[in-house]
Structures are given as C-alpha cells and as structure tokens.
CSV table of C-alpha atoms in Angstrom, one decimal:
chain,number,residue,atom,x,y,z
A,1347,UNK,CA,61.6,-1.9,8.3
A,1348,UNK,CA,63.2,0.3,5.7
A,1349,UNK,CA,65.5,1.7,8.3
A,1350,UNK,CA,67.1,-1.7,8.6
A,1351,UNK,CA,70.9,-1.7,7.9
A,1352,UNK,CA,70.2,-4.3,5.2
A,1353,UNK,CA,69.0,-1.5,3.0
A,1354,UNK,CA,71.9,1.0,3.5
A,1355,UNK,CA,73.5,0.1,0.2
A,1356,UNK,CA,70.3,0.5,-1.7
A,1357,UNK,CA,69.5,3.7,0.2
A,1358,UNK,CA,72.9,5.2,-0.8
A,1359,UNK,CA,72.9,4.0,-4.4
A,1360,UNK,CA,69.3,4.1,-5.5
A,1361,UNK,CA,67.2,6.0,-2.9
A,1362,UNK,CA,64.3,6.5,-5.3
A,1363,UNK,CA,63.7,2.7,-5.2
A,1364,UNK,CA,61.7,3.1,-1.9
A,1365,UNK,CA,59.2,5.4,-3.6
A,1366,UNK,CA,57.9,2.3,-5.5
A,1367,UNK,CA,56.7,0.7,-2.3
A,1368,UNK,CA,53.0,1.0,-1.4
A,1369,UNK,CA,52.3,-0.4,2.1
A,1370,UNK,CA,48.9,-1.8,2.9
A,1371,UNK,CA,47.2,-2.9,6.2
A,1372,UNK,CA,46.9,-6.7,6.6
A,1373,UNK,CA,47.4,-9.7,8.9
A,1374,UNK,CA,47.8,-13.2,7.5
A,1375,UNK,CA,46.6,-14.7,10.8
A,1376,UNK,CA,43.2,-13.1,10.3
A,1377,UNK,CA,40.5,-14.3,8.0
A,1378,UNK,CA,40.7,-12.9,4.5
A,1379,UNK,CA,44.2,-11.7,5.4
A,1380,UNK,CA,42.8,-8.7,7.4
A,1381,UNK,CA,42.7,-6.6,4.2
A,1382,UNK,CA,40.6,-3.5,3.8
A,1383,UNK,CA,38.1,-3.6,0.9
A,1384,UNK,CA,39.9,-0.7,-0.9
A,1385,UNK,CA,43.3,-2.4,-0.6
A,1386,UNK,CA,41.8,-5.6,-1.9
A,1387,UNK,CA,40.5,-3.9,-5.0
A,1388,UNK,CA,43.9,-2.3,-5.6
A,1389,UNK,CA,45.6,-5.7,-5.4
A,1390,UNK,CA,43.0,-7.3,-7.7
A,1391,UNK,CA,43.5,-4.5,-10.3
A,1392,UNK,CA,47.3,-4.1,-10.2
A,1393,UNK,CA,49.2,-7.1,-9.0
A,1394,UNK,CA,50.9,-9.5,-11.5
A,1395,UNK,CA,53.2,-11.5,-9.2
A,1396,UNK,CA,52.6,-12.8,-5.6
A,1397,UNK,CA,55.5,-13.9,-3.4
A,1398,UNK,CA,53.7,-15.6,-0.5
A,1399,UNK,CA,56.5,-15.7,2.2
A,1400,UNK,CA,54.7,-14.8,5.4
A,1401,UNK,CA,54.5,-17.6,8.0
A,1402,UNK,CA,54.6,-18.3,11.7
A,1403,UNK,CA,57.9,-20.1,12.1
A,1404,UNK,CA,57.7,-20.9,15.8
A,1405,UNK,CA,57.9,-24.6,16.6
A,1406,UNK,CA,55.9,-24.3,19.8
A,1407,UNK,CA,53.0,-22.3,18.5
A,1408,UNK,CA,49.5,-23.5,19.2
A,1409,UNK,CA,47.9,-25.6,16.5
A,1410,UNK,CA,45.0,-23.1,16.1
A,1411,UNK,CA,47.4,-20.1,15.5
A,1412,UNK,CA,49.7,-22.1,13.3
A,1413,UNK,CA,46.8,-23.2,11.1
A,1414,UNK,CA,45.5,-19.6,10.8
A,1415,UNK,CA,49.0,-18.1,10.0
A,1416,UNK,CA,50.3,-20.9,7.7
A,1417,UNK,CA,47.4,-22.8,6.2
A,1418,UNK,CA,44.3,-20.6,6.1
A,1419,UNK,CA,46.4,-17.6,5.0
A,1420,UNK,CA,47.6,-19.7,2.0
A,1421,UNK,CA,44.1,-20.5,1.1
A,1422,UNK,CA,43.0,-16.9,1.3
A,1423,UNK,CA,46.0,-15.8,-0.8
A,1424,UNK,CA,44.9,-18.3,-3.5
A,1425,UNK,CA,41.3,-17.1,-3.3
A,1426,UNK,CA,42.5,-13.5,-3.8
A,1427,UNK,CA,44.8,-14.6,-6.6
A,1428,UNK,CA,42.0,-16.1,-8.5
A,1429,UNK,CA,40.4,-12.7,-8.8
A,1430,UNK,CA,43.5,-10.8,-9.9
A,1431,UNK,CA,43.2,-9.6,-13.4
A,1432,UNK,CA,46.9,-9.4,-14.3
A,1433,UNK,CA,48.3,-12.3,-12.3
A,1434,UNK,CA,51.2,-14.2,-14.0
A,1435,UNK,CA,52.7,-16.2,-11.1
A,1436,UNK,CA,51.9,-17.1,-7.5
A,1437,UNK,CA,55.1,-18.2,-5.7
A,1438,UNK,CA,54.7,-20.0,-2.4
A,1439,UNK,CA,57.7,-20.4,0.0
A,1440,UNK,CA,57.5,-23.7,1.8
A,1441,UNK,CA,60.2,-25.7,3.5
A,1442,UNK,CA,62.2,-28.8,2.6
A,1443,UNK,CA,61.3,-30.1,6.1
A,1444,UNK,CA,57.6,-30.3,5.3
A,1445,UNK,CA,58.5,-33.8,3.9
A,1446,UNK,CA,60.7,-35.1,6.8
A,1447,UNK,CA,58.9,-38.4,6.8
A,1448,UNK,CA,61.0,-39.1,3.6
A,1449,UNK,CA,64.7,-39.3,4.0
A,1450,UNK,CA,65.1,-38.3,0.4
A,1451,UNK,CA,63.0,-35.4,-0.7
A,1452,UNK,CA,62.7,-34.8,-4.4
A,1453,UNK,CA,61.5,-31.7,-6.3
A,1454,UNK,CA,57.9,-33.0,-6.7
A,1455,UNK,CA,54.6,-32.6,-5.1
A,1456,UNK,CA,53.8,-35.4,-2.7
A,1457,UNK,CA,50.3,-36.6,-1.9
A,1458,UNK,CA,49.1,-35.7,1.5
A,1459,UNK,CA,47.2,-37.9,4.0
A,1460,UNK,CA,45.8,-34.7,5.6
A,1461,UNK,CA,42.7,-32.7,4.6
A,1462,UNK,CA,43.6,-29.0,4.8
A,1463,UNK,CA,39.9,-28.0,4.4
A,1464,UNK,CA,38.9,-30.0,7.4
A,1465,UNK,CA,41.9,-28.8,9.4
A,1466,UNK,CA,40.9,-25.1,8.8
A,1467,UNK,CA,37.3,-25.9,9.8
A,1468,UNK,CA,38.5,-27.6,13.0
A,1469,UNK,CA,40.7,-24.7,13.9
A,1470,UNK,CA,37.9,-22.2,13.4
A,1471,UNK,CA,35.3,-24.2,15.3
A,1472,UNK,CA,37.1,-26.0,18.2
A,1473,UNK,CA,38.1,-24.0,21.2
A,1474,UNK,CA,41.8,-23.5,22.0
A,1475,UNK,CA,41.8,-25.8,25.1
A,1476,UNK,CA,40.2,-28.7,23.4
A,1477,UNK,CA,42.4,-28.4,20.3
A,1478,UNK,CA,45.5,-28.3,22.5
A,1479,UNK,CA,44.5,-31.7,24.0
A,1480,UNK,CA,44.0,-33.1,20.5
A,1481,UNK,CA,47.2,-31.6,19.0
A,1482,UNK,CA,49.5,-34.7,19.6
A,1483,UNK,CA,46.9,-37.0,18.0
A,1484,UNK,CA,46.4,-34.7,15.0
A,1485,UNK,CA,50.1,-34.2,14.4
A,1486,UNK,CA,50.9,-37.9,14.4
A,1487,UNK,CA,54.5,-38.3,13.2
A,1488,UNK,CA,55.0,-34.6,12.5
A,1489,UNK,CA,57.4,-33.1,15.1
A,1490,UNK,CA,55.7,-29.7,15.6
A,1491,UNK,CA,52.8,-27.5,14.4
A,1492,UNK,CA,55.0,-25.5,12.0
A,1493,UNK,CA,56.0,-28.5,9.9
A,1494,UNK,CA,52.4,-29.8,10.0
A,1495,UNK,CA,50.7,-26.6,8.9
A,1496,UNK,CA,53.3,-25.8,6.2
A,1497,UNK,CA,52.8,-29.3,4.8
A,1498,UNK,CA,49.0,-28.5,4.7
A,1499,UNK,CA,49.8,-25.3,2.8
A,1500,UNK,CA,51.7,-27.2,0.1
A,1501,UNK,CA,48.4,-29.2,-0.4
A,1502,UNK,CA,46.5,-25.9,-0.7
A,1503,UNK,CA,48.9,-24.7,-3.4
A,1504,UNK,CA,48.6,-28.1,-5.2
A,1505,UNK,CA,44.8,-27.9,-5.3
A,1506,UNK,CA,44.7,-24.3,-6.4
A,1507,UNK,CA,47.3,-24.9,-9.1
A,1508,UNK,CA,44.5,-26.3,-11.3
A,1509,UNK,CA,43.2,-22.7,-11.6
A,1510,UNK,CA,46.4,-20.7,-11.0
A,1511,UNK,CA,50.0,-20.5,-12.3
A,1512,UNK,CA,52.0,-21.5,-9.3
A,1513,UNK,CA,55.6,-22.1,-8.1
A,1514,UNK,CA,56.4,-23.9,-4.9
A,1515,UNK,CA,59.9,-23.5,-3.6
A,1516,UNK,CA,61.3,-25.3,-0.5
A,1517,UNK,CA,64.3,-23.6,1.1
A,1518,UNK,CA,66.2,-25.6,3.8
A,1519,UNK,CA,67.7,-23.7,6.8
A,1520,UNK,CA,68.0,-20.1,5.6
A,1521,UNK,CA,70.9,-18.3,7.2
A,1522,UNK,CA,73.0,-15.1,6.9
A,1523,UNK,CA,73.9,-13.5,3.5
A,1524,UNK,CA,76.9,-14.7,1.5
A,1525,UNK,CA,77.6,-11.6,-0.5
A,1526,UNK,CA,74.6,-9.3,-1.2
A,1527,UNK,CA,73.9,-6.6,-0.3
A,1528,UNK,CA,76.4,-7.0,2.5
A,1529,UNK,CA,78.3,-10.1,3.9
A,1530,UNK,CA,76.9,-11.8,7.0
A,1531,UNK,CA,73.6,-9.9,7.4
A,1532,UNK,CA,71.1,-11.7,9.7
A,1533,UNK,CA,68.2,-10.7,11.9
A,1534,UNK,CA,67.5,-13.7,14.0
A,1535,UNK,CA,69.1,-16.4,16.2
A,1536,UNK,CA,67.7,-19.3,14.2
A,1537,UNK,CA,70.0,-22.0,12.7
A,1538,UNK,CA,73.7,-22.5,13.1
A,1539,UNK,CA,74.5,-18.8,13.5
A,1540,UNK,CA,72.4,-18.7,16.7
A,1541,UNK,CA,74.2,-21.8,17.9
A,1542,UNK,CA,77.6,-20.2,17.3
A,1543,UNK,CA,76.5,-17.0,19.1
A,1544,UNK,CA,75.4,-19.1,22.1
A,1545,UNK,CA,78.7,-20.9,22.1
A,1546,UNK,CA,80.7,-17.8,21.5
A,1547,UNK,CA,79.1,-16.0,24.5
A,1548,UNK,CA,80.0,-19.0,26.7
A,1549,UNK,CA,76.3,-19.7,27.4
A,1550,UNK,CA,75.9,-22.9,25.3
A,1551,UNK,CA,78.1,-25.4,27.0
A,1552,UNK,CA,76.4,-28.6,25.9
A,1553,UNK,CA,74.4,-29.5,22.7
A,1554,UNK,CA,72.1,-32.5,22.2
A,1555,UNK,CA,72.6,-33.6,18.6
A,1556,UNK,CA,74.4,-36.1,16.5
A,1557,UNK,CA,77.9,-34.6,15.9
A,1558,UNK,CA,78.2,-36.4,12.5
A,1559,UNK,CA,75.0,-34.9,11.1
A,1560,UNK,CA,75.5,-32.6,8.0
A,1561,UNK,CA,73.0,-29.8,8.4
A,1562,UNK,CA,71.5,-28.4,5.2
A,1563,UNK,CA,71.6,-24.7,5.0
A,1564,UNK,CA,71.5,-22.0,2.3
A,1565,UNK,CA,72.4,-18.2,2.5
A,1566,UNK,CA,69.4,-15.9,2.4
A,1567,UNK,CA,70.7,-13.9,-0.6
A,1568,UNK,CA,71.0,-17.2,-2.6
A,1569,UNK,CA,67.4,-18.0,-1.6
A,1570,UNK,CA,66.1,-14.7,-2.8
A,1571,UNK,CA,68.0,-15.0,-6.1
A,1572,UNK,CA,66.5,-18.5,-6.5
A,1573,UNK,CA,63.0,-17.2,-5.8
A,1574,UNK,CA,63.4,-14.4,-8.4
A,1575,UNK,CA,64.9,-16.7,-11.0
A,1576,UNK,CA,62.2,-19.5,-10.8
A,1577,UNK,CA,59.4,-16.9,-10.8
A,1578,UNK,CA,60.8,-15.3,-14.0
A,1579,UNK,CA,61.3,-18.7,-15.6
A,1580,UNK,CA,57.7,-19.8,-14.8
A,1581,UNK,CA,56.3,-16.4,-15.8
A,1582,UNK,CA,57.6,-16.6,-19.3
A,1583,UNK,CA,56.0,-20.0,-19.9
A,1584,UNK,CA,53.4,-20.1,-22.6
A,1585,UNK,CA,51.2,-22.6,-20.9
A,1586,UNK,CA,49.0,-21.4,-17.9
A,1587,UNK,CA,47.7,-23.0,-14.8
A,1588,UNK,CA,50.8,-25.2,-14.1
A,1589,UNK,CA,53.0,-25.7,-11.1
A,1590,UNK,CA,56.8,-26.1,-10.7
A,1591,UNK,CA,58.5,-27.4,-7.6
A,1592,UNK,CA,62.1,-26.6,-6.5
A,1593,UNK,CA,64.2,-27.5,-3.5
A,1594,UNK,CA,66.4,-24.6,-2.5
A,1595,UNK,CA,68.9,-26.6,-0.5
A,1596,UNK,CA,72.6,-27.1,-0.1
A,1597,UNK,CA,72.4,-30.9,-0.8
A,1598,UNK,CA,75.9,-31.5,0.6
A,1599,UNK,CA,77.5,-29.2,-2.0
A,1600,UNK,CA,79.8,-28.0,0.8
A,1601,UNK,CA,79.3,-30.6,3.5
A,1602,UNK,CA,80.1,-29.7,7.1
A,1603,UNK,CA,79.2,-31.8,10.1
A,1604,UNK,CA,77.8,-30.2,13.2
A,1605,UNK,CA,81.0,-31.2,15.1
A,1606,UNK,CA,83.2,-29.5,12.5
A,1607,UNK,CA,80.9,-26.5,12.6
A,1608,UNK,CA,81.1,-26.2,16.3
A,1609,UNK,CA,84.9,-26.6,16.2
A,1610,UNK,CA,85.2,-23.9,13.5
A,1611,UNK,CA,82.9,-21.6,15.5
A,1612,UNK,CA,85.0,-22.0,18.6
A,1613,UNK,CA,88.1,-21.1,16.6
A,1614,UNK,CA,86.3,-18.1,15.1
A,1615,UNK,CA,85.1,-17.0,18.5
A,1616,UNK,CA,88.7,-16.6,19.5
A,1617,UNK,CA,89.6,-14.6,16.4
A,1618,UNK,CA,86.5,-12.5,16.4
A,1619,UNK,CA,85.3,-12.7,20.1
A,1620,UNK,CA,81.9,-11.4,21.1
A,1621,UNK,CA,81.7,-8.7,23.7
A,1622,UNK,CA,81.4,-9.4,27.4
A,1623,UNK,CA,81.5,-13.2,27.1
A,1624,UNK,CA,80.3,-15.0,30.3
A,1625,UNK,CA,82.9,-17.7,30.2
A,1626,UNK,CA,85.5,-19.2,27.8
A,1627,UNK,CA,83.6,-20.7,24.9
A,1628,UNK,CA,83.4,-24.5,24.9
A,1629,UNK,CA,80.6,-26.7,23.7
A,1630,UNK,CA,80.2,-30.5,24.4
A,1631,UNK,CA,78.2,-32.4,21.9
A,1632,UNK,CA,76.3,-35.6,22.8
A,1633,UNK,CA,73.4,-37.6,21.2
A,1634,UNK,CA,72.7,-39.5,24.4
A,1635,UNK,CA,69.8,-37.7,26.2
A,1636,UNK,CA,70.7,-38.9,29.7
A,1637,UNK,CA,74.2,-37.6,29.4
A,1638,UNK,CA,72.9,-34.4,27.9
A,1639,UNK,CA,70.5,-34.0,30.8
A,1640,UNK,CA,73.2,-34.5,33.4
A,1641,UNK,CA,75.6,-32.1,31.6
A,1642,UNK,CA,72.8,-29.5,31.4
A,1643,UNK,CA,72.4,-29.7,35.1
A,1644,UNK,CA,76.1,-29.3,35.9
A,1645,UNK,CA,77.2,-27.0,33.1
A,1646,UNK,CA,74.0,-24.9,32.5
A,1647,UNK,CA,71.7,-24.9,35.5
A,1648,UNK,CA,74.0,-24.9,38.6
A,1649,UNK,CA,76.4,-22.3,37.2
A,1650,UNK,CA,73.4,-20.1,36.2
A,1651,UNK,CA,72.0,-20.4,39.7
A,1652,UNK,CA,75.3,-19.5,41.3
A,1653,UNK,CA,75.9,-16.5,39.0
A,1654,UNK,CA,72.3,-15.3,39.4
A,1655,UNK,CA,72.9,-15.4,43.2
A,1656,UNK,CA,76.0,-13.3,42.8
A,1657,UNK,CA,74.1,-10.8,40.6
A,1658,UNK,CA,71.4,-10.5,43.2
A,1659,UNK,CA,74.0,-9.7,45.9
A,1660,UNK,CA,75.2,-6.8,43.7
A,1661,UNK,CA,71.7,-5.6,43.0
A,1662,UNK,CA,71.6,-6.8,39.3
A,1663,UNK,CA,68.6,-8.4,37.9
A,1664,UNK,CA,69.3,-12.2,37.5
A,1665,UNK,CA,68.8,-13.4,33.9
A,1666,UNK,CA,71.0,-16.5,33.4
A,1667,UNK,CA,68.7,-19.2,34.8
A,1668,UNK,CA,65.8,-17.9,32.6
A,1669,UNK,CA,68.2,-17.8,29.6
A,1670,UNK,CA,69.4,-21.3,30.2
A,1671,UNK,CA,65.7,-22.5,30.3
A,1672,UNK,CA,65.2,-20.9,26.8
A,1673,UNK,CA,68.4,-22.7,25.6
A,1674,UNK,CA,67.1,-26.1,26.9
A,1675,UNK,CA,63.6,-25.6,25.4
A,1676,UNK,CA,65.2,-24.5,22.0
A,1677,UNK,CA,67.5,-27.5,21.9
A,1678,UNK,CA,64.7,-29.9,22.8
A,1679,UNK,CA,62.5,-28.4,20.0
A,1680,UNK,CA,65.3,-28.7,17.5
A,1681,UNK,CA,66.5,-32.1,18.6
A,1682,UNK,CA,64.5,-34.0,15.9
A,1683,UNK,CA,66.3,-32.1,13.2
A,1684,UNK,CA,69.7,-32.4,15.0
A,1685,UNK,CA,69.5,-36.2,15.4
A,1686,UNK,CA,68.3,-37.0,11.9
A,1687,UNK,CA,69.6,-36.3,8.4
A,1688,UNK,CA,67.8,-35.9,5.1
A,1689,UNK,CA,68.8,-35.5,1.4
A,1690,UNK,CA,67.1,-32.7,-0.4
A,1691,UNK,CA,67.5,-33.2,-4.1
A,1692,UNK,CA,68.0,-29.9,-6.0
A,1693,UNK,CA,68.9,-30.8,-9.5
A,1694,UNK,CA,66.2,-28.7,-11.2
A,1695,UNK,CA,67.2,-25.6,-9.3
A,1696,UNK,CA,71.0,-26.0,-9.9
A,1697,UNK,CA,70.3,-26.7,-13.6
A,1698,UNK,CA,68.4,-23.4,-13.8
A,1699,UNK,CA,71.2,-21.5,-12.1
A,1700,UNK,CA,73.9,-23.0,-14.4
A,1701,UNK,CA,71.9,-22.3,-17.6
A,1702,UNK,CA,71.5,-18.5,-17.0
A,1703,UNK,CA,72.7,-16.3,-19.8
A,1704,UNK,CA,76.0,-14.4,-19.4
A,1705,UNK,CA,74.2,-11.1,-18.7
A,1706,UNK,CA,71.9,-12.7,-16.1
A,1707,UNK,CA,74.8,-14.4,-14.4
A,1708,UNK,CA,76.4,-11.0,-13.6
A,1709,UNK,CA,73.5,-10.2,-11.4
A,1710,UNK,CA,72.1,-13.5,-10.3
A,1711,UNK,CA,74.9,-16.0,-10.3
A,1712,UNK,CA,75.4,-17.9,-7.0
A,1713,UNK,CA,78.9,-19.3,-6.6
A,1714,UNK,CA,77.8,-22.4,-4.7
A,1715,UNK,CA,80.7,-24.4,-5.9
A,1716,UNK,CA,83.4,-22.0,-4.7
A,1717,UNK,CA,82.0,-21.0,-1.3
A,1718,UNK,CA,84.5,-21.1,1.6
A,1719,UNK,CA,82.3,-22.4,4.5
A,1720,UNK,CA,84.7,-21.3,7.3
A,1721,UNK,CA,84.9,-17.8,5.9
A,1722,UNK,CA,81.2,-17.8,5.4
A,1723,UNK,CA,80.6,-18.5,9.1
A,1724,UNK,CA,83.3,-15.9,10.0
A,1725,UNK,CA,81.3,-13.3,8.2
A,1726,UNK,CA,78.1,-14.7,9.8
A,1727,UNK,CA,79.6,-14.1,13.3
A,1728,UNK,CA,80.7,-10.6,12.4
A,1729,UNK,CA,77.2,-10.0,11.0
A,1730,UNK,CA,75.7,-11.2,14.2
A,1731,UNK,CA,77.9,-8.8,16.2
A,1732,UNK,CA,76.7,-5.9,14.0
A,1733,UNK,CA,73.1,-6.6,13.1
A,1734,UNK,CA,71.8,-8.6,16.1
A,1735,UNK,CA,74.0,-7.8,19.1
A,1736,UNK,CA,74.7,-4.2,18.0
A,1737,UNK,CA,78.4,-4.7,18.9
A,1738,UNK,CA,81.2,-2.6,17.3
A,1739,UNK,CA,83.9,-4.2,15.1
A,1740,UNK,CA,86.4,-1.4,15.1
A,1741,UNK,CA,90.0,-2.4,15.9
A,1742,UNK,CA,90.0,-1.0,19.5
A,1743,UNK,CA,86.8,-2.7,20.5
A,1744,UNK,CA,87.9,-6.0,18.9
A,1745,UNK,CA,91.2,-5.8,20.9
A,1746,UNK,CA,89.2,-5.1,24.1
A,1747,UNK,CA,87.1,-8.2,23.4
A,1748,UNK,CA,90.2,-10.2,22.9
A,1749,UNK,CA,91.6,-9.1,26.2
A,1750,UNK,CA,88.4,-10.0,27.9
A,1751,UNK,CA,88.5,-13.4,26.2
A,1752,UNK,CA,92.0,-13.9,27.5
A,1753,UNK,CA,90.9,-13.1,31.0
A,1754,UNK,CA,88.1,-15.7,30.7
A,1755,UNK,CA,90.7,-18.2,29.6
A,1756,UNK,CA,92.7,-17.6,32.7
A,1757,UNK,CA,89.6,-17.7,34.9
A,1758,UNK,CA,88.6,-20.9,33.2
A,1759,UNK,CA,92.0,-22.5,33.7
A,1760,UNK,CA,92.2,-21.4,37.4
A,1761,UNK,CA,88.7,-22.6,38.1
A,1762,UNK,CA,89.4,-26.0,36.6
A,1763,UNK,CA,92.7,-26.3,38.4
A,1764,UNK,CA,91.1,-25.5,41.8
A,1765,UNK,CA,88.3,-27.9,41.1
A,1766,UNK,CA,90.7,-30.7,40.4
A,1767,UNK,CA,92.8,-29.9,43.5
A,1768,UNK,CA,89.7,-29.9,45.7
A,1769,UNK,CA,88.6,-33.3,44.3
A,1770,UNK,CA,92.0,-34.7,44.8
A,1771,UNK,CA,92.1,-33.3,48.4
A,1772,UNK,CA,88.7,-34.8,49.1
A,1773,UNK,CA,89.8,-38.2,47.8
A,1774,UNK,CA,93.1,-38.0,49.7
A,1775,UNK,CA,91.4,-37.1,53.0
A,1776,UNK,CA,88.7,-39.6,52.3
A,1777,UNK,CA,91.2,-42.4,52.2
A,1778,UNK,CA,92.6,-41.3,55.6
A,1779,UNK,CA,89.1,-41.0,56.9
A,1780,UNK,CA,88.3,-44.5,55.8
A,1781,UNK,CA,91.4,-45.8,57.5
A,1782,UNK,CA,90.5,-44.1,60.8
A,1783,UNK,CA,86.9,-45.4,60.6
A,1784,UNK,CA,88.2,-48.9,60.0
A,1785,UNK,CA,90.5,-48.6,63.1
A,1786,UNK,CA,87.5,-47.4,65.2
A,1787,UNK,CA,85.3,-50.2,63.9
A,1788,UNK,CA,88.0,-52.9,64.5
A,1789,UNK,CA,89.2,-51.6,67.9
A,1790,UNK,CA,86.7,-53.6,70.1
A,1791,UNK,CA,87.5,-56.8,68.1
A,1792,UNK,CA,91.2,-56.3,68.5
A,1793,UNK,CA,90.8,-55.6,72.2
A,1794,UNK,CA,88.9,-58.9,72.6
A,1795,UNK,CA,91.6,-60.7,70.7
A,1796,UNK,CA,94.3,-59.2,72.9
A,1797,UNK,CA,92.5,-60.1,76.1
A,1798,UNK,CA,92.0,-63.6,74.8
A,1799,UNK,CA,95.6,-64.1,73.9
A,1800,UNK,CA,97.0,-62.6,77.1
A,1801,UNK,CA,94.7,-64.0,79.8
A,1802,UNK,CA,96.3,-66.2,82.5
A,1803,UNK,CA,96.8,-69.9,81.6
A,1804,UNK,CA,97.9,-72.5,84.3
A,1805,UNK,CA,101.1,-74.3,83.4
A,1806,UNK,CA,100.8,-77.7,81.7
A,1807,UNK,CA,103.1,-80.2,83.5
A,1808,UNK,CA,104.8,-82.8,81.4
A,1809,UNK,CA,104.0,-86.5,82.2
A,1810,UNK,CA,100.7,-85.5,83.8
C-alpha cells in the first residue's frame, strides 16, 4: 500500500513518517475483527482515536457478507473501543445515501425501523441460500445490501454513543483528489470518473439515467480534511459520551447535471484522449428503460459480438462482450441513484470549515466556493490515465493518442456514411421490388380484364 503513487510526495519530503505506522493483522469481515490477542491488547493500551472507514462497498454483495463487513464490524469496533483506556473519539464513516428514503437528508441521527442486533443474529445463524431467498423481503425499500447494512451501522453507532464519544460523518460520492497531495489521484472506477473513462474509451455508448439529475460528489482530499477537522473539534470538547453528525456533501455548491458532465467529459476526451480507444467517444443518455434496452442491444451487444468475432479470427482472446455485460450490470445497479435526486444538508460542516483559524486554514482550507468543475474533471481524467490505466501523459504519447482519436473519428464517419447509404439503397430497391411484386400480383387480373374487353361481340343492328 505504501508503494502507491499517492505517497510519493510524502516519501520525498518526509520519509520518516512511514516509521510511525505499526501494521496489525485483522479482517473486519471476521468476528471480533480477526485480531490477535496481543494486537488487541496493544490497541486497548495505546489508541486514542479510531477512524472506522473499512466497509464492503459492493452493491451486489450477499446480505450475509455485507452484514459481517459493514454492521457486525461496527459493533465489534465499538465493543473494542469501550475497553480502550485513552480513547478520545470514535469516528465512523457512513454515507449520505443511507437515508435515501428521505429526499432531504439533514445532519442528524434518524430513528431506524430495523434492529441491528437481530440482523447480525440472523446473518450468523441462517445459511447463505436461505438468506439469499429472504434478502428482497428484508431489504424492503432499500435498493441494495450496502445501503441497508451501512444504515444498520449508523444505528450501532447511535446506540454505543451512550457510552462512547462518537462522530458520524456521511460523505456523498467520493471521487478523485482536488489538490492534495496530487491533482486527480484516484484508485477505482466508481462514480463519475469511471463513467467518463468508459465513455472516453468508446465502450460506454448509452447510459440509463435522468440527464437533468445533479449528482452529489466530493473530492477525496476534501473528505479526509473534513474527517480530521470534525474529529479534532469533537476531541477538544469537555463533555464526554456525545455524538456529532455531519454530511460531507457538495449540496449543489457547484451544480452540474449528468448531461453537462457527459458533454464536458466528451470534450475532455478529445483534449486528453485515452490510449487505444475502441471507437470515437459518444454517449447517449435516456431515462426510458425500454429505449435503453434497445440501444444497449444495438450499440453495446451487437458491436461487441462482431468485434469479439474479429478478435477470435486473429487469435486474440475476446473480452468485449464480457466487458459490456459488466457495464450493463453496473448501470442497472446504479440506476436508482441516477434516476433520483436528494438534497444533503451540510450547514454544520461548512460552518466548521469557514470558522477555522488563519493558521489552520493554511493546511486544512477547502476552496469549495472557487472550484472549477470542468478543470477538476480534466485532472480527474488525467489522474485516471496515470493511476488506474497506467498510461503515459508525456507530450509524444498524448500526440499519438490524439492521432488515434482522429483515426477513430474518420472510421466512425465512414461507418455511419456507409450505413446510411446501405439503408437508402435498401429502401430504394425495396420500392422497386414492391412495384414488381404488385405487377406480378395484378397480372392475372389485368389479363382477365383484357380478355373480357377484347372478346368477340356480335353486331347490334339498329331497328331490330
């Protein structure tokens, strides 16, 4: 983990910082966090602050595994925290989307209709197959197991806050860094950056969402700053055994619809093209599922089958159909969040950011009011090239990518032109074919009419 490029700046400027880290063996999915007895004793004796960030963020995870990783682990963290001799603050990272049954989410604890204790007991006692059958019934209105189990974890923190000093922070969609330690760092395909990468590669041709939705996202470095600030603020309180709740969200500070985001991304994909794009980037957005399904068939599935067939002929392992299946599954899993919009109130958090001292602002200020969203996404795409796709951004390689992009533009134009010409040719010949068929169908009738009109008739004499 420490070899990650994210730490290059720290490694160059303060290499001794890494000597402070003491790694321990553990697994939040296991009971009692999978800790060794000796490590547990070290934590009990020495730890004063807990940042509970670990979670299983997969939307399609089984209910049993999600409960173990997200809910039971939170309980076990709290049980361990109660024994810690020097503990000042337990900070739990939740999500603004745990409360998506409310279209306005405030910075408060909400009562839960679920019993986290019973849910842990069910996950531990019921077999995987039976629990899978019951999952839809248990989730109710919750769209997936991640949201459900993170919501339960909030209730765990709420209950244990009676004996612990707790902070609960709810980030929205966490994406690439804004400034620190480098611009555009990211390590996953989640969120809008993943969508822009798919579109920039020419793989994502159609998106099922409401184009007018304003997605709520926050840079990861801003999230980390917020976590440090609220922990410090809570830690210097004189009263113990309290809980503070904050929403770490954008709250439309710099609003940008999904349509504008896609349009900006397509423009950026031309300025900073990704390497070896499969086709000219273009993404169609629709919120009608039936239109989406038809477009997926014609723009994703059929081209993938054709190109996979070509790859087989050249002895290359076909991957596109499998990739498009993942795209479809991901879009379907995210559709609930791409078709609905929420307001996440963050007045408490912004007030704390604005009221920092001049010295603290030098290190911890987040310029949320002056952020240039388009530039931010540009650095996000550059960061994706460097940190996820391992692509070079030197001038020669960028020029090579631009030349390839230009070729894909020409191929796209030629293909569309040929397609239109073929359709017109078919329609033109179809009209002639219809005329010929009509002639053949009407020929016997016309022959009968001709014979009727030309058969011999005896002369009719006047006057009888």
